[in-house]
Amino acid sequence: MLEASHVTFKIGDKALISDVSVSFAPGKLHLLIGPNGAGKSTLIKVLARLLRPQAGRVEYESVDVRTASEPELARRRAVLSQAVEVAFPLTVREVVMMGRYPHFGGRPGPVDERITDEVMELCDVSEFSARNYRTLSGGERQRVNFARVLAQLWRDRASDLQVSCRYLFLDEPLTFLDIRHQLEFMKKVRALAEATDLVTVGVVHDLNLAARFADRIVLLNDGRVVSSGTAAEVLTTDRIREVFGVDTTFVPVEQGGIHLIFD
Amino acid sequence: MTTPSGSRQSLLFVLALILLLVLAASIRYGAIDFSIPEIGRALVSLLPGQPEPTLSQRIFLELRLPRAIFCLLVGASLGVGGTLMQALFRNPIVEPGLVGTSSGAALGSALFFVLGGMLNLSTGLWTLPLAACLGGVIATYLVFLLARSREDGRASIVMLLLTGLAVNALLMSAIGFLSYIARDPQARSITFWSLGTLSGASWRAVEIVALSTIVGTLIALRYSKQLNALMIGEEEATYLGVNVNRLKWIILSINVVIVAVATAFTGVISFVGLVVPHILRMLRGSDNRFLIVGSALLGATLLSLADLVARLSLRPAELPIGIVTSAVGVPVFLWLLRRRRYVF
């Protein structure tokens, strides 16, 4: 369980998020939506402890996240960012292996090697394992980084007792993906998020993708939580007009979901 | 671009072998050549109960041998310094000489010579290296402070290079002024500071540079994994459990100490720290554990080779080492940059 209570983060006098209280349960996919500048990425960074809020607290399983040491936190919290630039020639496998860095001291052990192979297989990047990361397309890079992030959170079925939750944050992961890769990515995340010890929080821009894949949606505006709940609860014509400034028509789709058309 | 760790280890082994060969050549050839039996007899004369060494044996023991070892250590520290700076600033064209560290250290040591000479200060063994470190720290800090953008506080590489150029010119003019008013013969030589020379080698210099180089490199090796994580960005490294600010301080300090201490005895030697990590990266990729060990070996090899060229080309006189490192280093560097396999 991840809980933020009365969190405020400011730069100078400007509050990027103010008095945000929200909680995220394991085993569910939570997606943050909101217009540009609503504070989605800031909230992700505060939740992941990259940014320290001036007020309020963030708790992982009722323990204040400020008390965790860096290496300890890195073993159970991972963040997939928008675009990762690599400064020097690195092979794809070297980039994925970085996800295991918090788990070994000097050199990777056999478990780290095996996990790296597994996540590369899962993310369809095994075939370019030896390629230079910098020669990859945006979509390929994103898959490599997703594999790296999964490697960081991967638990060895045999050796690890699942004592504490793992936390996966996705900061606008779809930005550089085409429609097919967006869908493939969301399906993969959807499947992973069902793990009972995994808390998954992501930021997406596409309201239809959010409505289709999220278990819970958190709608942010001006650094505050406007509404949270299921897609049907959060996405109403009035709210979308108020927050995004567009008019919406809802079309029911066969699978029991909704589709939004904007005017 | 396959880089199995086994092939890295075998390359390091080959580099170590080449270094030994170059070292052997470096102690044999120079203003006077020594044959292998002569070298053997000179070394034996150090054992207790042996007769006093002859003049030529003393030349070998007190000039040639410390110089060869000194050269090796300075080359290693420049190579490691280059690797650390490039890893830290995530940029392949940063080296200690380009961001003011070397010229700051040179100014620090020039000040030491001039002020020490003028005020007749009695100075201990560690004053010169300390003065060089202080100069190196201040100059590096100045370059980064001036190069930083007002908007996001980051130093772009163009700003860094231009600022480095300006600060280096300023420091060199200060050194020029000091050498003009200096009484100390070593400080008087402007070529010493601007082109570098290894003729100041002595066993004392070897001891001090050995300490800073070996300790600095061993500490740096402990941070090789964290430096690797930094390659994918500061934010990402933080997510992987790296305390980025702490890492920056540690690596900058190591770099300043190893480069400034060497510069205090040699003046500014450029391009070794720039070229060495590049060559290694092209051969076996960017893993920093490999790069740190490899750049110590390759830096030592290249500087020893350059020193051989400097000593042999105008026998019995010698060229300033900086002329050789630039003349060899710059074309190699340009050629390497233009090779297609190396994607920037």
Coordinates of C-alpha atoms in Angstrom, one line a residue:
Chain A
M1 CA 0.0 0.0 0.0
L2 CA 1.3 3.4 -1.0
E3 CA -0.2 6.5 0.8
A4 CA 0.5 10.2 0.3
S5 CA -1.1 12.5 2.9
H6 CA -1.3 16.3 2.5
V7 CA 1.6 16.4 0.2
T8 CA 2.7 19.8 -1.0
F9 CA 5.7 20.4 -3.3
K10 CA 6.8 23.9 -4.3
I11 CA 9.5 25.5 -6.4
G12 CA 10.0 28.9 -5.0
D13 CA 6.5 30.2 -4.2
K14 CA 4.8 28.2 -6.9
A15 CA 3.2 25.0 -5.6
L16 CA 3.3 22.3 -8.3
I17 CA 1.2 20.0 -6.1
S18 CA -0.7 21.2 -3.0
D19 CA -2.2 19.2 -0.2
V20 CA -2.6 16.0 -2.2
S21 CA -3.9 13.0 -0.3
V22 CA -4.2 9.8 -2.2
S23 CA -3.6 6.1 -1.7
F24 CA -2.7 3.3 -4.1
A25 CA -3.4 -0.4 -3.4
P26 CA -1.3 -3.3 -4.7
G27 CA -2.7 -5.5 -7.5
K28 CA -4.3 -2.7 -9.3
L29 CA -3.3 -0.4 -12.2
H30 CA -3.6 3.3 -11.2
L31 CA -3.4 6.0 -13.8
L32 CA -3.0 9.7 -13.2
I33 CA -4.6 12.0 -15.8
G34 CA -4.9 15.7 -16.1
P35 CA -4.0 18.6 -18.4
N36 CA -0.4 19.8 -18.9
G37 CA 0.9 21.4 -15.8
A38 CA -1.6 19.6 -13.5
G39 CA 1.3 18.1 -11.4
K40 CA 1.2 14.5 -12.7
S41 CA 4.9 14.0 -13.2
T42 CA 5.7 16.0 -10.0
L43 CA 3.4 13.7 -8.0
I44 CA 5.1 10.6 -9.5
K45 CA 8.5 12.0 -8.6
V46 CA 7.4 12.8 -5.1
L47 CA 5.9 9.3 -4.7
A48 CA 9.1 7.8 -6.0
R49 CA 11.1 10.0 -3.6
L50 CA 13.1 11.7 -6.3
L51 CA 11.6 15.0 -5.0
R52 CA 11.1 15.7 -1.2
P53 CA 7.9 17.5 -0.5
Q54 CA 7.9 20.6 1.7
A55 CA 4.8 19.4 3.6
G56 CA 3.0 16.1 4.1
R57 CA 4.3 12.6 3.9
V58 CA 4.6 9.6 1.6
E59 CA 4.3 6.1 3.2
Y60 CA 5.2 2.8 1.7
E61 CA 3.3 0.2 3.8
S62 CA 2.8 2.7 6.6
V63 CA 6.5 3.5 6.8
D64 CA 7.6 7.0 6.0
V65 CA 9.6 6.8 2.8
R66 CA 12.1 9.4 4.0
T67 CA 13.5 6.7 6.4
A68 CA 14.5 4.3 3.7
S69 CA 18.1 4.1 2.6
E70 CA 18.9 4.7 -1.1
P71 CA 19.9 1.1 -1.9
E72 CA 17.1 -0.4 0.1
L73 CA 14.5 1.8 -1.7
A74 CA 16.1 1.0 -5.1
R75 CA 15.4 -2.8 -4.6
R76 CA 11.7 -2.3 -4.4
R77 CA 10.9 0.9 -6.3
A78 CA 11.5 1.5 -10.0
V79 CA 10.6 4.3 -12.3
L80 CA 10.1 4.2 -16.1
S81 CA 10.8 7.7 -17.5
Q82 CA 9.8 9.3 -20.8
A83 CA 13.0 9.1 -22.7
V84 CA 16.4 7.8 -21.5
E85 CA 19.5 9.1 -23.2
V86 CA 22.7 7.2 -22.8
A87 CA 26.0 9.1 -22.8
F88 CA 28.3 6.4 -24.2
P89 CA 28.0 3.3 -26.3
L90 CA 26.3 0.6 -24.2
T91 CA 24.8 -2.7 -25.4
V92 CA 21.1 -3.3 -24.8
R93 CA 22.0 -6.0 -22.3
E94 CA 24.3 -3.7 -20.3
V95 CA 21.4 -1.2 -20.0
V96 CA 19.0 -3.9 -18.9
M97 CA 21.5 -5.3 -16.4
M98 CA 21.6 -1.9 -14.7
G99 CA 18.2 -2.8 -13.3
R100 CA 20.0 -5.4 -11.2
Y101 CA 22.6 -3.0 -9.8
P102 CA 20.8 -2.5 -6.5
H103 CA 20.8 -6.3 -6.0
F104 CA 24.4 -7.2 -6.3
G105 CA 27.7 -5.9 -4.9
G106 CA 30.6 -6.3 -7.3
R107 CA 29.7 -8.3 -10.2
P108 CA 26.3 -9.8 -11.3
G109 CA 25.6 -13.3 -10.0
P110 CA 23.9 -16.1 -11.9
V111 CA 20.4 -15.0 -10.6
D112 CA 21.0 -11.5 -12.1
E113 CA 22.1 -12.9 -15.4
R114 CA 19.0 -15.2 -15.5
I115 CA 16.6 -12.4 -14.6
T116 CA 18.1 -10.1 -17.2
D117 CA 17.5 -12.8 -19.8
E118 CA 13.9 -13.3 -18.6
V119 CA 12.9 -9.7 -18.7
M120 CA 14.5 -9.2 -22.1
E121 CA 12.5 -12.1 -23.4
L122 CA 9.3 -10.6 -21.8
C123 CA 9.9 -7.2 -23.4
D124 CA 10.9 -8.6 -26.9
V125 CA 14.4 -7.1 -26.8
S126 CA 16.4 -10.4 -26.7
E127 CA 17.1 -10.3 -30.4
F128 CA 19.0 -7.0 -30.1
S129 CA 20.8 -7.9 -26.9
A130 CA 24.2 -7.0 -28.3
R131 CA 23.2 -3.9 -30.2
N132 CA 24.3 -0.4 -29.3
Y133 CA 21.5 1.3 -27.4
R134 CA 22.0 4.5 -29.2
T135 CA 21.2 3.0 -32.6
L136 CA 17.7 2.0 -31.4
S137 CA 14.5 3.8 -32.3
G138 CA 12.4 5.5 -29.7
G139 CA 10.0 2.6 -29.4
E140 CA 12.8 0.0 -29.1
R141 CA 14.6 2.1 -26.4
Q142 CA 11.4 2.3 -24.4
R143 CA 11.1 -1.5 -24.4
V144 CA 14.7 -1.8 -23.3
N145 CA 14.1 0.6 -20.4
F146 CA 10.9 -1.2 -19.5
A147 CA 13.0 -4.4 -19.3
R148 CA 15.5 -2.6 -17.1
V149 CA 12.8 -1.4 -14.8
L150 CA 11.3 -4.8 -14.5
A151 CA 14.7 -6.3 -13.8
Q152 CA 15.0 -4.0 -10.9
L153 CA 11.8 -5.1 -9.4
W154 CA 11.9 -8.8 -10.5
R155 CA 11.6 -11.3 -7.7
D156 CA 13.1 -14.7 -7.8
R157 CA 10.3 -17.1 -7.2
A158 CA 12.4 -19.6 -5.4
S159 CA 14.5 -17.5 -3.1
D160 CA 12.4 -14.5 -2.2
L161 CA 9.7 -14.5 0.3
Q162 CA 7.2 -11.9 -0.8
V163 CA 7.3 -9.9 2.4
S164 CA 7.0 -6.3 1.2
C165 CA 5.4 -4.6 -1.7
R166 CA 7.2 -3.4 -4.8
Y167 CA 6.4 0.0 -6.4
L168 CA 6.4 0.6 -10.1
F169 CA 6.0 4.1 -11.4
L170 CA 5.5 5.0 -15.1
D171 CA 6.1 8.6 -16.0
E172 CA 4.4 9.2 -19.3
P173 CA 5.7 6.0 -20.8
L174 CA 3.7 6.2 -24.0
T175 CA 5.2 9.5 -25.3
F176 CA 7.4 8.1 -27.9
L177 CA 5.4 5.0 -28.9
D178 CA 3.2 4.6 -31.9
I179 CA -0.4 3.3 -31.5
R180 CA 0.5 -0.4 -31.8
H181 CA 3.3 -0.1 -29.3
Q182 CA 1.2 1.9 -27.0
L183 CA -1.4 -0.8 -26.9
E184 CA 1.1 -3.6 -26.5
F185 CA 2.8 -1.7 -23.7
M186 CA -0.5 -1.0 -21.8
K187 CA -1.5 -4.7 -22.1
K188 CA 1.8 -5.8 -20.7
V189 CA 1.5 -3.3 -17.8
R190 CA -2.1 -4.4 -17.3
A191 CA -1.0 -8.0 -16.9
L192 CA 1.9 -7.2 -14.6
A193 CA -0.2 -4.9 -12.4
E194 CA -2.2 -7.8 -11.2
A195 CA 0.7 -9.1 -9.1
T196 CA -0.6 -8.9 -5.5
D197 CA 2.5 -7.3 -4.2
L198 CA 3.0 -4.7 -6.9
V199 CA 1.7 -1.1 -6.6
T200 CA 1.5 0.4 -10.1
V201 CA 1.0 4.1 -10.7
G202 CA 1.3 5.6 -14.2
V203 CA 0.8 8.9 -16.0
V204 CA -1.0 8.8 -19.4
H205 CA -2.4 11.6 -21.6
D206 CA -4.9 9.6 -23.6
L207 CA -8.2 9.5 -21.7
N208 CA -9.4 6.5 -23.8
L209 CA -6.4 4.5 -22.9
A210 CA -6.8 5.4 -19.3
A211 CA -10.5 4.5 -19.4
R212 CA -9.7 1.2 -21.0
F213 CA -6.8 -0.1 -18.9
A214 CA -7.0 1.6 -15.5
D215 CA -8.5 0.0 -12.4
R216 CA -8.5 3.4 -10.8
I217 CA -8.1 6.8 -12.3
V218 CA -6.8 9.9 -10.4
L219 CA -7.7 13.2 -12.1
L220 CA -5.4 16.1 -11.2
N221 CA -5.8 19.8 -12.0
D222 CA -3.7 22.7 -10.8
G223 CA -1.8 20.5 -8.4
R224 CA -4.8 19.1 -6.7
V225 CA -6.8 15.9 -6.9
V226 CA -10.1 16.7 -8.5
S227 CA -11.5 13.2 -8.4
S228 CA -10.5 9.5 -8.1
G229 CA -12.2 6.2 -8.7
T230 CA -13.1 4.0 -11.6
A231 CA -13.3 5.4 -15.1
A232 CA -17.0 5.6 -15.0
E233 CA -16.9 7.5 -11.7
V234 CA -14.2 10.0 -12.7
L235 CA -14.8 10.7 -16.3
T236 CA -18.0 12.7 -16.5
T237 CA -18.9 15.3 -19.2
D238 CA -18.9 18.1 -16.7
R239 CA -15.6 17.3 -15.1
I240 CA -13.9 16.9 -18.4
R241 CA -15.2 20.2 -19.6
E242 CA -14.2 21.9 -16.3
V243 CA -10.6 20.4 -16.3
F244 CA -9.7 20.0 -19.9
G245 CA -11.9 22.5 -21.5
V246 CA -13.4 20.2 -24.1
D247 CA -16.8 18.7 -24.7
T248 CA -17.2 15.0 -24.6
T249 CA -19.6 12.4 -26.0
F250 CA -19.6 9.0 -24.4
V251 CA -20.0 6.0 -26.6
P252 CA -20.5 2.6 -24.9
V253 CA -18.3 -0.1 -26.4
E254 CA -19.0 -3.9 -26.6
Q255 CA -16.6 -5.0 -23.8
G256 CA -18.7 -3.0 -21.3
G257 CA -16.4 0.0 -21.3
I258 CA -16.8 3.5 -22.6
H259 CA -15.2 5.4 -25.4
L260 CA -14.8 9.2 -25.4
I261 CA -15.2 11.4 -28.4
F262 CA -14.1 15.0 -28.1
D263 CA -15.6 18.0 -29.9
Chain B
M1 CA 29.2 -4.5 -30.3
T2 CA 29.5 -7.6 -28.2
T3 CA 31.4 -7.1 -25.0
P4 CA 31.7 -10.2 -23.0
S5 CA 33.7 -9.7 -19.8
G6 CA 36.2 -12.4 -20.8
S7 CA 37.3 -10.4 -23.8
R8 CA 37.7 -7.3 -21.6
Q9 CA 40.0 -9.2 -19.3
S10 CA 42.1 -10.6 -22.1
L11 CA 42.5 -7.0 -23.4
L12 CA 43.6 -5.8 -20.0
F13 CA 46.1 -8.6 -19.9
V14 CA 47.5 -7.6 -23.3
L15 CA 47.7 -4.0 -22.2
A16 CA 49.6 -5.0 -19.1
L17 CA 52.1 -7.0 -21.3
I18 CA 52.6 -4.0 -23.7
L19 CA 53.1 -1.7 -20.7
L20 CA 55.9 -4.0 -19.4
L21 CA 57.6 -4.0 -22.8
V22 CA 57.4 -0.2 -23.1
L23 CA 58.7 0.1 -19.5
A24 CA 61.6 -2.1 -20.4
A25 CA 62.4 0.0 -23.5
S26 CA 61.9 3.2 -21.4
I27 CA 64.6 2.2 -18.9
R28 CA 67.0 1.0 -21.5
Y29 CA 67.0 3.9 -24.1
G30 CA 67.6 7.6 -23.6
A31 CA 70.5 10.0 -23.6
I32 CA 72.6 7.0 -22.7
D33 CA 71.5 3.4 -23.5
F34 CA 71.9 0.8 -20.9
S35 CA 72.3 -2.9 -21.8
I36 CA 70.4 -5.5 -19.9
P37 CA 73.5 -6.8 -18.0
E38 CA 74.3 -3.2 -17.0
I39 CA 70.8 -2.7 -15.7
G40 CA 71.1 -6.0 -13.8
R41 CA 74.4 -5.0 -12.2
A42 CA 73.0 -1.6 -11.3
L43 CA 70.0 -3.2 -9.5
V44 CA 72.3 -5.7 -7.7
S45 CA 74.5 -2.8 -6.5
L46 CA 71.5 -1.8 -4.3
L47 CA 71.7 -4.9 -2.2
P48 CA 73.6 -4.7 1.1
G49 CA 77.3 -5.6 1.0
Q50 CA 77.8 -4.7 -2.7
P51 CA 80.4 -2.2 -3.8
E52 CA 79.3 1.5 -4.3
P53 CA 77.5 1.9 -7.6
T54 CA 79.6 3.4 -10.5
L55 CA 78.7 6.7 -12.1
S56 CA 76.8 5.1 -14.9
Q57 CA 75.0 2.9 -12.4
R58 CA 74.0 5.9 -10.4
I59 CA 72.7 7.7 -13.5
F60 CA 70.5 4.6 -14.1
L61 CA 69.3 4.4 -10.4
E62 CA 68.8 8.0 -9.7
L63 CA 67.7 9.4 -13.1
R64 CA 66.6 6.8 -15.5
L65 CA 64.7 4.4 -13.3
P66 CA 62.7 7.0 -11.3
R67 CA 61.8 8.8 -14.5
A68 CA 60.5 5.6 -16.1
I69 CA 58.3 4.8 -13.1
F70 CA 57.3 8.4 -12.6
C71 CA 56.2 8.6 -16.3
L72 CA 54.2 5.4 -15.9
L73 CA 52.4 6.8 -12.8
V74 CA 51.7 10.2 -14.4
G75 CA 50.3 8.5 -17.5
A76 CA 48.1 6.3 -15.4
S77 CA 46.7 9.2 -13.4
L78 CA 46.0 11.2 -16.5
G79 CA 44.2 8.3 -18.1
V80 CA 42.1 7.5 -15.0
G81 CA 41.4 11.3 -14.6
G82 CA 40.1 11.4 -18.1
T83 CA 37.8 8.4 -17.6
L84 CA 36.4 9.8 -14.4
M85 CA 35.7 13.2 -15.8
Q86 CA 34.0 11.8 -18.9
A87 CA 31.9 9.5 -16.8
L88 CA 30.9 12.2 -14.4
F89 CA 30.0 14.7 -17.0
R90 CA 28.5 12.1 -19.2
N91 CA 30.5 13.6 -22.1
P92 CA 33.2 12.1 -24.2
I93 CA 35.2 15.3 -24.8
V94 CA 35.8 16.4 -21.2
E95 CA 39.3 15.9 -19.8
P96 CA 41.0 17.5 -16.8
G97 CA 43.0 19.8 -19.1
L98 CA 39.9 21.2 -20.8
V99 CA 38.0 22.2 -17.6
G100 CA 40.9 24.0 -15.9
T101 CA 42.0 21.3 -13.4
S102 CA 45.5 21.0 -14.9
S103 CA 46.2 24.7 -15.5
G104 CA 44.8 25.5 -12.1
A105 CA 47.1 23.0 -10.6
A106 CA 50.0 24.4 -12.6
L107 CA 49.2 27.9 -11.3
G108 CA 49.0 26.6 -7.7
S109 CA 52.5 25.0 -8.0
A110 CA 53.9 28.0 -9.8
L111 CA 52.7 30.2 -6.9
F112 CA 54.3 27.8 -4.6
F113 CA 57.7 28.1 -6.3
V114 CA 57.5 31.9 -6.6
L115 CA 56.1 32.8 -3.2
G116 CA 58.3 30.1 -1.6
G117 CA 61.3 31.5 -3.3
M118 CA 60.5 35.2 -2.5
L119 CA 59.5 34.8 1.1
N120 CA 62.0 32.1 1.9
L121 CA 59.2 30.0 3.4
S122 CA 60.4 26.7 4.8
T123 CA 58.0 24.3 3.2
G124 CA 57.4 20.6 3.9
L125 CA 57.2 17.7 1.5
W126 CA 53.4 18.1 1.1
T127 CA 53.2 21.8 0.4
L128 CA 53.7 21.6 -3.4
P129 CA 51.1 18.8 -4.0
L130 CA 48.6 20.7 -1.7
A131 CA 49.1 24.0 -3.5
A132 CA 48.5 22.2 -6.8
C133 CA 45.3 20.5 -5.5
L134 CA 44.0 23.8 -4.2
G135 CA 44.7 25.5 -7.6
G136 CA 43.1 22.6 -9.4
V137 CA 40.0 22.7 -7.2
I138 CA 39.5 26.4 -7.5
A139 CA 40.0 26.5 -11.3
T140 CA 37.7 23.5 -12.0
Y141 CA 35.0 25.0 -9.7
L142 CA 35.4 28.4 -11.5
V143 CA 34.9 26.8 -14.9
F144 CA 31.8 25.0 -13.9
L145 CA 30.4 28.0 -12.1
L146 CA 30.9 30.2 -15.1
A147 CA 29.6 27.6 -17.6
R148 CA 26.4 27.0 -15.7
S149 CA 23.2 28.2 -17.4
R150 CA 21.1 30.6 -15.5
E151 CA 17.9 28.8 -16.3
D152 CA 18.5 25.2 -15.2
G153 CA 21.9 25.2 -13.6
R154 CA 23.4 22.7 -16.0
A155 CA 26.7 23.2 -17.8
S156 CA 26.2 22.6 -21.5
I157 CA 29.3 21.2 -23.2
V158 CA 29.8 24.1 -25.5
M159 CA 29.7 26.5 -22.6
L160 CA 32.1 24.2 -20.7
L161 CA 34.6 24.2 -23.5
L162 CA 34.5 27.9 -24.2
T163 CA 34.7 28.8 -20.5
G164 CA 37.5 26.2 -20.1
L165 CA 39.3 27.9 -23.0
A166 CA 39.0 31.3 -21.5
V167 CA 39.9 30.2 -17.9
N168 CA 42.9 28.2 -19.2
A169 CA 44.1 31.3 -21.1
L170 CA 43.7 33.4 -18.0
L171 CA 45.5 30.9 -15.8
M172 CA 48.3 30.5 -18.3
S173 CA 48.8 34.3 -18.5
A174 CA 49.0 34.3 -14.7
I175 CA 51.6 31.5 -14.9
G176 CA 53.5 33.5 -17.5
F177 CA 53.6 36.5 -15.2
L178 CA 54.8 34.4 -12.3
S179 CA 57.5 32.8 -14.4
Y180 CA 58.6 36.2 -15.5
I181 CA 59.1 37.5 -11.9
A182 CA 60.3 34.1 -10.5
R183 CA 63.8 33.5 -9.2
D184 CA 63.4 29.7 -8.9
P185 CA 64.8 28.2 -12.1
Q186 CA 62.1 25.5 -12.4
A187 CA 59.3 28.2 -12.1
R188 CA 61.1 30.4 -14.6
S189 CA 60.6 28.0 -17.4
I190 CA 57.3 28.8 -19.1
T191 CA 57.7 25.7 -21.4
F192 CA 57.7 23.6 -18.3
W193 CA 54.2 24.7 -17.3
S194 CA 52.6 25.0 -20.7
L195 CA 54.0 22.0 -22.5
G196 CA 54.9 19.7 -19.6
T197 CA 58.1 17.8 -18.9
L198 CA 58.9 14.7 -17.1
S199 CA 62.5 15.8 -16.3
G200 CA 61.5 16.7 -12.8
A201 CA 61.3 13.0 -11.9
S202 CA 62.9 12.0 -8.6
W203 CA 62.3 9.2 -6.2
R204 CA 60.5 11.7 -3.9
A205 CA 58.2 12.7 -6.8
V206 CA 57.6 9.0 -7.5
E207 CA 56.6 8.3 -3.9
I208 CA 54.0 11.2 -3.8
V209 CA 52.5 10.5 -7.2
A210 CA 52.4 6.8 -6.5
L211 CA 50.4 7.4 -3.4
S212 CA 47.8 9.7 -5.0
T213 CA 47.5 7.6 -8.2
I214 CA 47.2 4.2 -6.5
V215 CA 44.9 5.3 -3.7
G216 CA 42.8 7.4 -6.1
T217 CA 42.4 4.6 -8.6
L218 CA 41.4 2.0 -6.0
I219 CA 38.8 4.3 -4.5
A220 CA 37.5 5.2 -8.0
L221 CA 37.1 1.4 -8.8
R222 CA 34.7 1.1 -5.9
Y223 CA 32.4 3.5 -7.6
S224 CA 32.6 2.0 -11.1
K225 CA 29.1 0.6 -10.9
Q226 CA 27.6 3.9 -9.7
L227 CA 29.4 5.6 -12.6
N228 CA 27.9 3.1 -15.0
A229 CA 24.4 4.0 -13.7
L230 CA 25.2 7.6 -14.3
M231 CA 25.5 6.9 -18.0
I232 CA 21.7 6.6 -18.3
G233 CA 21.2 10.0 -16.5
E234 CA 21.2 11.5 -13.0
E235 CA 17.5 10.9 -12.4
E236 CA 17.8 7.3 -13.5
A237 CA 20.9 6.7 -11.4
T238 CA 19.0 8.1 -8.4
Y239 CA 16.2 5.6 -9.1
L240 CA 18.9 2.8 -9.1
G241 CA 19.9 3.8 -5.6
V242 CA 22.9 6.1 -6.4
N243 CA 23.4 9.2 -4.2
V244 CA 24.3 11.4 -7.2
N245 CA 25.5 14.4 -5.3
R246 CA 27.7 12.4 -3.1
L247 CA 29.1 10.5 -6.1
K248 CA 29.9 13.8 -7.9
W249 CA 31.9 15.1 -4.9
I250 CA 33.9 11.9 -4.4
I251 CA 34.8 11.5 -8.1
L252 CA 35.6 15.2 -8.6
S253 CA 37.9 15.0 -5.5
I254 CA 39.7 11.9 -6.7
N255 CA 40.2 13.4 -10.1
V256 CA 41.5 16.7 -8.8
V257 CA 43.9 15.0 -6.4
I258 CA 45.4 12.6 -8.9
V259 CA 45.6 15.1 -11.7
A260 CA 46.8 18.0 -9.7
V261 CA 49.5 16.0 -7.9
A262 CA 50.9 14.8 -11.2
T263 CA 50.7 18.3 -12.7
A264 CA 52.6 19.8 -9.8
F265 CA 55.6 17.8 -10.9
T266 CA 55.1 17.8 -14.7
G267 CA 53.2 20.9 -15.8
V268 CA 50.2 20.5 -18.1
I269 CA 50.2 17.4 -20.3
S270 CA 47.1 17.4 -22.5
F271 CA 45.3 14.8 -24.7
V272 CA 46.4 11.7 -22.8
G273 CA 43.2 11.9 -20.6
L274 CA 41.1 12.6 -23.6
V275 CA 42.3 9.9 -26.0
V276 CA 42.8 7.0 -23.6
P277 CA 39.2 6.4 -22.6
H278 CA 38.0 6.8 -26.2
I279 CA 40.4 4.1 -27.5
L280 CA 39.2 1.7 -24.7
R281 CA 35.6 2.4 -25.3
M282 CA 35.9 1.7 -29.0
L283 CA 37.7 -1.6 -28.3
R284 CA 35.5 -3.0 -25.5
G285 CA 32.6 -0.7 -24.7
S286 CA 31.9 1.7 -21.8
D287 CA 31.9 -0.4 -18.6
N288 CA 33.7 1.9 -16.1
R289 CA 35.3 -0.9 -14.1
F290 CA 37.1 -2.0 -17.3
L291 CA 37.7 1.6 -18.3
I292 CA 39.3 2.7 -15.0
V293 CA 41.8 -0.3 -15.0
G294 CA 42.3 0.0 -18.7
S295 CA 42.9 3.7 -18.7
A296 CA 45.5 3.4 -16.0
L297 CA 47.4 0.8 -18.1
L298 CA 46.9 2.5 -21.5
G299 CA 47.6 6.0 -20.0
A300 CA 50.9 4.7 -18.5
T301 CA 51.8 3.0 -21.8
L302 CA 51.1 6.0 -24.0
L303 CA 52.8 8.5 -21.8
S304 CA 55.9 6.2 -21.5
L305 CA 56.0 5.9 -25.3
A306 CA 55.6 9.6 -25.7
D307 CA 58.4 10.1 -23.3
L308 CA 60.6 7.7 -25.2
V309 CA 60.0 9.7 -28.4
A310 CA 60.7 13.0 -26.5
R311 CA 63.9 11.6 -25.2
L312 CA 65.2 9.9 -28.4
S313 CA 64.2 12.3 -31.1
L314 CA 66.7 15.1 -30.2
R315 CA 69.3 13.1 -28.3
P316 CA 70.9 14.2 -26.0
A317 CA 68.4 17.1 -25.7
E318 CA 64.7 16.3 -25.2
L319 CA 61.4 17.6 -26.4
P320 CA 58.8 18.9 -24.0
I321 CA 56.4 15.9 -23.6
G322 CA 53.3 18.0 -24.4
I323 CA 54.6 18.5 -28.0
V324 CA 54.6 14.7 -28.4
T325 CA 51.3 14.0 -26.8
S326 CA 49.5 16.7 -28.8
A327 CA 51.2 15.8 -32.1
V328 CA 50.3 12.1 -31.6
G329 CA 47.1 12.5 -29.6
V330 CA 45.2 15.0 -31.7
P331 CA 45.4 13.2 -35.1
V332 CA 44.6 9.9 -33.5
F333 CA 41.7 11.4 -31.7
L334 CA 40.3 13.0 -34.9
W335 CA 40.7 9.8 -36.8
L336 CA 38.9 7.8 -34.1
L337 CA 36.1 10.3 -34.1
R338 CA 35.5 9.9 -37.8
R339 CA 35.3 6.2 -37.8
R340 CA 31.7 5.2 -38.5
R341 CA 31.5 2.4 -35.9
Y342 CA 31.7 4.8 -33.1
V343 CA 28.2 6.3 -32.9
F344 CA 28.0 9.6 -31.1

